Amino acid sequence: MGESICTDPMKMANDPMKNQDILNILPYEKPFLFVDTIDELSDDGVRGTYRYPEDLDFYRGHFKDMPVTPGVILTETMAQIGVVSLGIFLLKDKIENDFPKIAMTSTAMDFFIPVYPGEKVEVVSQKEIWRFGKLRCFVQMFNEKQELVCRGKISGMVQL
């Protein structure tokens, strides 16, 4: 899967904003929260995971008798971990009691293999541009076998 995002292993541990802080600030809740863990976080990128519960409602109709996680949900998972979580971290010095305003501005995704109910995925994101509140990242998703599920670029606005 490539090299680690965080080049200084102590950088994350010494940072005042911890992974659980990011999870607490995310502006989502179940059933639309697609982040279980934030495992690695730095100014350059983020790595996190999510397991798709088998009882998620969209599996009943996508597809009939052969449930598959919709691509739009895979993209949303990548955006929540790979762009929103990283954007919150990048704004760490400015966040006090305000929740950031978040909007996805563009995506360009390629999908390679399906994700089935109950599967756990890992999202790896690398920052490309962070300027004037706009964040663009190259984001990849891997399954538990470390197979590439999908990849692409996601941009969004993250502001206070």
PDB file of N, CA and C in Angstrom, residues 30 40 46-47 69 77 84 96 120 124 129 147 153:
ATOM      1  N   LYS A  30     -24.626   8.260  12.825  1.00  0.00           N
ATOM      2  CA  LYS A  30     -25.256   7.090  12.221  1.00  0.00           C
ATOM      3  C   LYS A  30     -26.680   7.450  11.840  1.00  0.00           C
ATOM      4  N   GLU A  40      -3.966   7.101  11.458  1.00  0.00           N
ATOM      5  CA  GLU A  40      -2.748   7.871  11.209  1.00  0.00           C
ATOM      6  C   GLU A  40      -3.170   9.227  10.667  1.00  0.00           C
ATOM      7  N   VAL A  46      -3.995  11.217   5.824  1.00  0.00           N
ATOM      8  CA  VAL A  46      -4.732  10.498   6.864  1.00  0.00           C
ATOM      9  C   VAL A  46      -4.964   9.063   6.412  1.00  0.00           C
ATOM     10  N   ARG A  47      -5.091   8.181   7.399  1.00  0.00           N
ATOM     11  CA  ARG A  47      -5.412   6.774   7.157  1.00  0.00           C
ATOM     12  C   ARG A  47      -6.468   6.387   8.189  1.00  0.00           C
ATOM     13  N   THR A  69     -22.064  -2.593  -1.894  1.00  0.00           N
ATOM     14  CA  THR A  69     -22.016  -1.211  -1.417  1.00  0.00           C
ATOM     15  C   THR A  69     -22.007  -0.268  -2.616  1.00  0.00           C
ATOM     16  N   THR A  77     -17.485   7.593   2.027  1.00  0.00           N
ATOM     17  CA  THR A  77     -16.569   7.081   3.049  1.00  0.00           C
ATOM     18  C   THR A  77     -15.175   7.671   2.842  1.00  0.00           C
ATOM     19  N   VAL A  84     -12.583  15.301   4.883  1.00  0.00           N
ATOM     20  CA  VAL A  84     -13.155  16.015   6.023  1.00  0.00           C
ATOM     21  C   VAL A  84     -12.290  15.847   7.271  1.00  0.00           C
ATOM     22  N   GLU A  96     -12.260  25.812  17.970  1.00  0.00           N
ATOM     23  CA  GLU A  96     -12.484  25.859  19.413  1.00  0.00           C
ATOM     24  C   GLU A  96     -13.822  25.190  19.695  1.00  0.00           C
ATOM     25  N   LYS A 120     -14.632  -4.694   5.799  1.00  0.00           N
ATOM     26  CA  LYS A 120     -13.895  -3.561   6.369  1.00  0.00           C
ATOM     27  C   LYS A 120     -12.976  -3.010   5.288  1.00  0.00           C
ATOM     28  N   VAL A 124      -6.813   5.616   2.527  1.00  0.00           N
ATOM     29  CA  VAL A 124      -5.524   6.296   2.624  1.00  0.00           C
ATOM     30  C   VAL A 124      -5.606   7.540   1.746  1.00  0.00           C
ATOM     31  N   ILE A 129      -3.493  19.674  -2.404  1.00  0.00           N
ATOM     32  CA  ILE A 129      -3.595  21.140  -2.307  1.00  0.00           C
ATOM     33  C   ILE A 129      -4.402  21.496  -1.067  1.00  0.00           C
ATOM     34  N   GLU A 147      -6.407  -5.275  -1.359  1.00  0.00           N
ATOM     35  CA  GLU A 147      -6.694  -5.074  -2.774  1.00  0.00           C
ATOM     36  C   GLU A 147      -7.259  -3.669  -2.965  1.00  0.00           C
ATOM     37  N   LYS A 153      -9.521  11.452  -6.941  1.00  0.00           N
ATOM     38  CA  LYS A 153      -9.293  12.753  -6.334  1.00  0.00           C
ATOM     39  C   LYS A 153     -10.609  13.293  -5.828  1.00  0.00           C
TER      40      LYS A 153
END
